[in-house]
mmCIF file of C-alpha atoms in Angstrom:
data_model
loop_
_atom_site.group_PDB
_atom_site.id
_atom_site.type_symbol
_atom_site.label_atom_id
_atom_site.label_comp_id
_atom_site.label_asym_id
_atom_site.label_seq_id
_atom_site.Cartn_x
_atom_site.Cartn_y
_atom_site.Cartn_z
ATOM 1 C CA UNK J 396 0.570 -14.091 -36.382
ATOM 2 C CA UNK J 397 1.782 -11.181 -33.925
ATOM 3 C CA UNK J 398 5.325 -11.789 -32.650
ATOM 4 C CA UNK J 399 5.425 -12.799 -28.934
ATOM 5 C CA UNK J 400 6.822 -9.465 -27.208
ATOM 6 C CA UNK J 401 8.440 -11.272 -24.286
ATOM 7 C CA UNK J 402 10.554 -12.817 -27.507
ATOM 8 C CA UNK J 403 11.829 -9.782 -29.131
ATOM 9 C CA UNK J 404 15.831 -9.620 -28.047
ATOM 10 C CA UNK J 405 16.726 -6.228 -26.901
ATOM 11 C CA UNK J 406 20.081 -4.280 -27.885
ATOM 12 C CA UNK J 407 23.155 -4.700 -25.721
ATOM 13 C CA UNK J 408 23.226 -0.383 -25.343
ATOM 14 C CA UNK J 409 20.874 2.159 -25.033
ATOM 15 C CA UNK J 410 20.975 5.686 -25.461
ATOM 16 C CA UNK J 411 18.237 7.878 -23.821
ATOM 17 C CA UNK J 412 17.885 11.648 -25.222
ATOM 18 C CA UNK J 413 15.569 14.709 -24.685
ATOM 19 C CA UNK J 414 12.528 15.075 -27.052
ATOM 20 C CA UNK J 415 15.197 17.474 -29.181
ATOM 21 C CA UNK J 416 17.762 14.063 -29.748
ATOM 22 C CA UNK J 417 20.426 15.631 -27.739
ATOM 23 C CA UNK J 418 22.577 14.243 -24.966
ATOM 24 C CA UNK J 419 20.821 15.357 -21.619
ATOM 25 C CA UNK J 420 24.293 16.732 -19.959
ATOM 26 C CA UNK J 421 26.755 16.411 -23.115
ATOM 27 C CA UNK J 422 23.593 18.308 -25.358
ATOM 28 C CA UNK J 423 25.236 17.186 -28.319
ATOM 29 C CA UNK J 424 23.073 16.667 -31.228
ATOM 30 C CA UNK J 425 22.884 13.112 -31.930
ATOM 31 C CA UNK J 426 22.974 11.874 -35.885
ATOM 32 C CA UNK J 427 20.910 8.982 -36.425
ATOM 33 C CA UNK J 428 22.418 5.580 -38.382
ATOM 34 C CA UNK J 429 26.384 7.849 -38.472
ATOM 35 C CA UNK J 430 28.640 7.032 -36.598
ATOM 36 C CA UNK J 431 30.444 9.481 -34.197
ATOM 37 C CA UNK J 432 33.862 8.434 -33.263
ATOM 38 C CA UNK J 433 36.037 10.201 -29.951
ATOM 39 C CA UNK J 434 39.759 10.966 -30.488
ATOM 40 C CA UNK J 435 41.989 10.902 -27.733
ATOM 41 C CA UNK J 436 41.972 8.807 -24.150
ATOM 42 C CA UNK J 437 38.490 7.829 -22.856
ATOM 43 C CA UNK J 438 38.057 8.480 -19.333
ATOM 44 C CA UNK J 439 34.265 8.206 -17.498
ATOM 45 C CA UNK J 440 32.202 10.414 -17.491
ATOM 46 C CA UNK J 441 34.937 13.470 -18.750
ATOM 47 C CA UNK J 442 35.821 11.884 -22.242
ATOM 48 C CA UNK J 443 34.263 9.510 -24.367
ATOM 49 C CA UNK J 444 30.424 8.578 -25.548
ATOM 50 C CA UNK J 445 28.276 6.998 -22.788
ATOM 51 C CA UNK J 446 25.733 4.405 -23.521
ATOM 52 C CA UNK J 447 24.069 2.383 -20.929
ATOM 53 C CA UNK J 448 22.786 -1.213 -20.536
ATOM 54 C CA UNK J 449 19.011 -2.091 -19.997
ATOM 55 C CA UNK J 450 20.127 -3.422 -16.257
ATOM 56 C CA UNK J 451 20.796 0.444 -15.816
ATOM 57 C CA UNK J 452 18.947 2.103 -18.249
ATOM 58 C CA UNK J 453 16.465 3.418 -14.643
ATOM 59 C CA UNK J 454 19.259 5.857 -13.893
ATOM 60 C CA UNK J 455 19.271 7.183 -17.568
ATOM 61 C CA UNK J 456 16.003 7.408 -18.575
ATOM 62 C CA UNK J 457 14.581 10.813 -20.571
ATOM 63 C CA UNK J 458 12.405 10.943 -23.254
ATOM 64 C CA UNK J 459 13.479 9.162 -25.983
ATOM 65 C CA UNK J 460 15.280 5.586 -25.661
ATOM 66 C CA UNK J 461 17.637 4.622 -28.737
ATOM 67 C CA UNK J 462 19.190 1.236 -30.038
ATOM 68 C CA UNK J 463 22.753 1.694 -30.514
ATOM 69 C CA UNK J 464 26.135 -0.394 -32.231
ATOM 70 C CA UNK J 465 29.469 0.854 -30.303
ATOM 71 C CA UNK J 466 32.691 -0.005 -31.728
ATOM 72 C CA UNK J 467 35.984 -0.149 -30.260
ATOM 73 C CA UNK J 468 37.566 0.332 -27.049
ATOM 74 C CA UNK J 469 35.189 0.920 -23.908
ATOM 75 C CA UNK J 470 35.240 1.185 -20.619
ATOM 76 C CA UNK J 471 32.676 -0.610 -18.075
ATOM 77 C CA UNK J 472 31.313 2.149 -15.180
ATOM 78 C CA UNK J 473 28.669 1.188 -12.840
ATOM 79 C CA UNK J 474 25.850 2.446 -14.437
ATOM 80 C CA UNK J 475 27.290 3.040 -17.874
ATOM 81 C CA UNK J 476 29.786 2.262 -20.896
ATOM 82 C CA UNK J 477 32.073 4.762 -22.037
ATOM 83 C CA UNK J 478 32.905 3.776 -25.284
ATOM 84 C CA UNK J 479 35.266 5.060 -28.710
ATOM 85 C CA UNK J 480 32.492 5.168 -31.390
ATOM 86 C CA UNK J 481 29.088 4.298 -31.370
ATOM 87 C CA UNK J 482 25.778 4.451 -33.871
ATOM 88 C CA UNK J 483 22.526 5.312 -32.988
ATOM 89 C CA UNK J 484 19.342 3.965 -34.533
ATOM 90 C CA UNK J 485 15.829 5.080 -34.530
ATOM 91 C CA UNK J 486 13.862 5.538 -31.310
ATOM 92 C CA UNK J 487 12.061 2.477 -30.071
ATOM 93 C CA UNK J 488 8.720 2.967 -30.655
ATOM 94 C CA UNK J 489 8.040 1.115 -27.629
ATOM 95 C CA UNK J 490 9.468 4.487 -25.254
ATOM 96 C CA UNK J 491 6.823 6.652 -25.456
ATOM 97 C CA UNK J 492 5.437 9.710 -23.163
ATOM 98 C CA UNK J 493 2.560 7.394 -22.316
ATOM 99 C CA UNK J 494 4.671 4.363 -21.797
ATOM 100 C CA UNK J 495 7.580 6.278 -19.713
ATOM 101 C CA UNK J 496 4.117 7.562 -17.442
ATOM 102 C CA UNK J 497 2.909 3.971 -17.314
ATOM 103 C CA UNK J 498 6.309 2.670 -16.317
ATOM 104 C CA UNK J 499 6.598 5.363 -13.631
ATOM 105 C CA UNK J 500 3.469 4.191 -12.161
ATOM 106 C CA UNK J 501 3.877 1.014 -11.902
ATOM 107 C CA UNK J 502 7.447 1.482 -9.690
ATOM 108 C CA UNK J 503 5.615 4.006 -7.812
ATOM 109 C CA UNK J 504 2.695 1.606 -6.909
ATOM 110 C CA UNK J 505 5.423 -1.096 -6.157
ATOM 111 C CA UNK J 506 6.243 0.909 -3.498
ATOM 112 C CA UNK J 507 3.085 1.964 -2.054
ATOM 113 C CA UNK J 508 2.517 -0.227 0.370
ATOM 114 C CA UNK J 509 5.914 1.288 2.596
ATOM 115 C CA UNK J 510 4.601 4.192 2.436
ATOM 116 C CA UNK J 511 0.946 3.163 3.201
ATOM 117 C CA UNK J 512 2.198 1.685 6.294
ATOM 118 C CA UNK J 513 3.591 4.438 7.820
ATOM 119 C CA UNK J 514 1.100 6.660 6.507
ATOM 120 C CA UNK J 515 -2.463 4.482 6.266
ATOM 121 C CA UNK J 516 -4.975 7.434 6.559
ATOM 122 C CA UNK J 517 -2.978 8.986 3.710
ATOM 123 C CA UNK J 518 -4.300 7.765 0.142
ATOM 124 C CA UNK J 519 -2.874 10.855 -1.808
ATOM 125 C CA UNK J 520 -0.137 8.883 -3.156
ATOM 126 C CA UNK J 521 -2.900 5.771 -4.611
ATOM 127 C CA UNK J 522 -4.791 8.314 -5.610
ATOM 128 C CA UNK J 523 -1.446 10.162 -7.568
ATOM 129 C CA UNK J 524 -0.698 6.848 -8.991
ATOM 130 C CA UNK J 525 -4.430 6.165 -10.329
ATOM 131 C CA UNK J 526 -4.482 9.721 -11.981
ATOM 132 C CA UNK J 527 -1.128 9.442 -13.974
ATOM 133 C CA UNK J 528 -2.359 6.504 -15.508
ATOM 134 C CA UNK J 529 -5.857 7.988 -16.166
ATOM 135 C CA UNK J 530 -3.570 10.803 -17.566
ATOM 136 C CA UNK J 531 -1.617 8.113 -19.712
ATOM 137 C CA UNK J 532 -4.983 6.985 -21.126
ATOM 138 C CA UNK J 533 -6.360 10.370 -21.719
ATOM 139 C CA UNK J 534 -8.914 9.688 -19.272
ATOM 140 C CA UNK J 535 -8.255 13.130 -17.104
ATOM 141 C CA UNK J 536 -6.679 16.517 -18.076
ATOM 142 C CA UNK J 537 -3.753 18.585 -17.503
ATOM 143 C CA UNK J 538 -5.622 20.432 -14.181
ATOM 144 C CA UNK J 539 -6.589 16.904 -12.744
ATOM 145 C CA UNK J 540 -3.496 15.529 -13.556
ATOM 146 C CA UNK J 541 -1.479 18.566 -11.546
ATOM 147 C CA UNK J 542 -3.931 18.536 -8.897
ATOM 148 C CA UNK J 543 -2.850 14.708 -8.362
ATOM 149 C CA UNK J 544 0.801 15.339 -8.592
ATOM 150 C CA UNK J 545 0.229 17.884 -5.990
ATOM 151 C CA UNK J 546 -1.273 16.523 -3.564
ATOM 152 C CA UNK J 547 1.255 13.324 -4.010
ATOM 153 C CA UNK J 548 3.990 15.686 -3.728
ATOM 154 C CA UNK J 549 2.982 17.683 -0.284
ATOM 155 C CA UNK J 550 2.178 14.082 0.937
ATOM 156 C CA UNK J 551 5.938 12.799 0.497
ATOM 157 C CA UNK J 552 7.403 15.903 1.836
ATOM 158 C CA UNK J 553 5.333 15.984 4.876
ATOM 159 C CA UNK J 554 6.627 12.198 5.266
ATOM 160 C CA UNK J 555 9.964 13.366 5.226
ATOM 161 C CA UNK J 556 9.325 16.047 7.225
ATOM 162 C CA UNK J 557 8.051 13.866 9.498
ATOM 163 C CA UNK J 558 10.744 11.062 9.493
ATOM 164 C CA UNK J 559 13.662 13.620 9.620
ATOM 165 C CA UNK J 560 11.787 15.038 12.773
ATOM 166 C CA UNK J 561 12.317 11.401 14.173
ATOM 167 C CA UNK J 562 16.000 11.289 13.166
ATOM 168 C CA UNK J 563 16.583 14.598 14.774
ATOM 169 C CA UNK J 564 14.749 13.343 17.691
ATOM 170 C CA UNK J 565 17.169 10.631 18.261
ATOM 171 C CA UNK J 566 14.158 8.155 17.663
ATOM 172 C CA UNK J 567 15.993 6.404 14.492
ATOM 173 C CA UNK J 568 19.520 5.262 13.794
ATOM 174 C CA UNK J 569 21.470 5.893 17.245
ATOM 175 C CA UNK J 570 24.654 4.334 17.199
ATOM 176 C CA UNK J 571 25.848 0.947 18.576
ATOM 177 C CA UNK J 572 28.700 2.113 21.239
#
């Protein structure tokens, strides 16, 4: 019988790397299964190895998400551990190009309706959000897939465009005196 997936325990710290297995700003070559240890004082973000947690693992993600053991002393950030030494293992199969596209859709379609109400004649955004996952599926192409992220593109900026119009307007955010 198939285990339950809403079952399966997830690790304490991730680790999310390019498609190379390197750090995305350290770019250090990360060993699977060995452990790499840091000498000297850890200090956030300057000095140490930073993992993250899966309540933060959003502001980390890349393309491939790893399991990993940390040992020894660690410091607790807002978004991230710095730790001494820590151990990598395997990918999750689970993070996948397709899966990371699926996941992206589905916060972008959680958001839709904001943006639908200020802009309801505007459905370049759905339609954005319909073609990555048609694109995750192998239903469409690269060319309909850019065409999509185009269109969803120039339709955010010309919200912003337009809202930042309103701001400079002095239709949004005046002060309380």
């Amino acid at each position: 019988m198939p285990t339950d997936p809403a079952t399966i325990q997830l690790p304490q710290y991730l680790k999310f790397l390019t498609a190379g297995g390197r750090g995305p700003f350290s770019d250090f070559a990360w060993p699977i299964g060995e452990w790499v240890e840091i000498e000297g004082p850890l200090v956030m973000c300057e000095r140490g190895i930073h993992v993250t947690t899966i309540e933060h693992a959003t502001e980390w993600l890349n393309d491939r998400c790893h399991p990993v053991e940390v040992r020894g002393e660690l410091i607790e950030g807002d978004t991230k551990v710095c730790v001494r030494a820590a151990r990598l293992g395997p990918a999750l199969e689970t993070w996948t190009e397709r899966t990371a596209r699926l996941y992206a859709a589905d916060c972008a379609e959680r958001v839709l309706p904001i943006f639908e109400r200020e802009c309801p004649n505007d459905d370049r955004p759905r339609k954005a959000i319909e073609a990555a996952r048609a694109f995750a599926y192998g239903e469409i192409d690269d060319a309909a897939w850019a065409a999509a992220w185009d269109a969803a593109w120039a339709a955010e900026r010309k919200w912003q465009s337009e809202h930042l119009a309103r701001v400079l307007r002095g239709e949004l955010y005046q002060e309380v005196k």
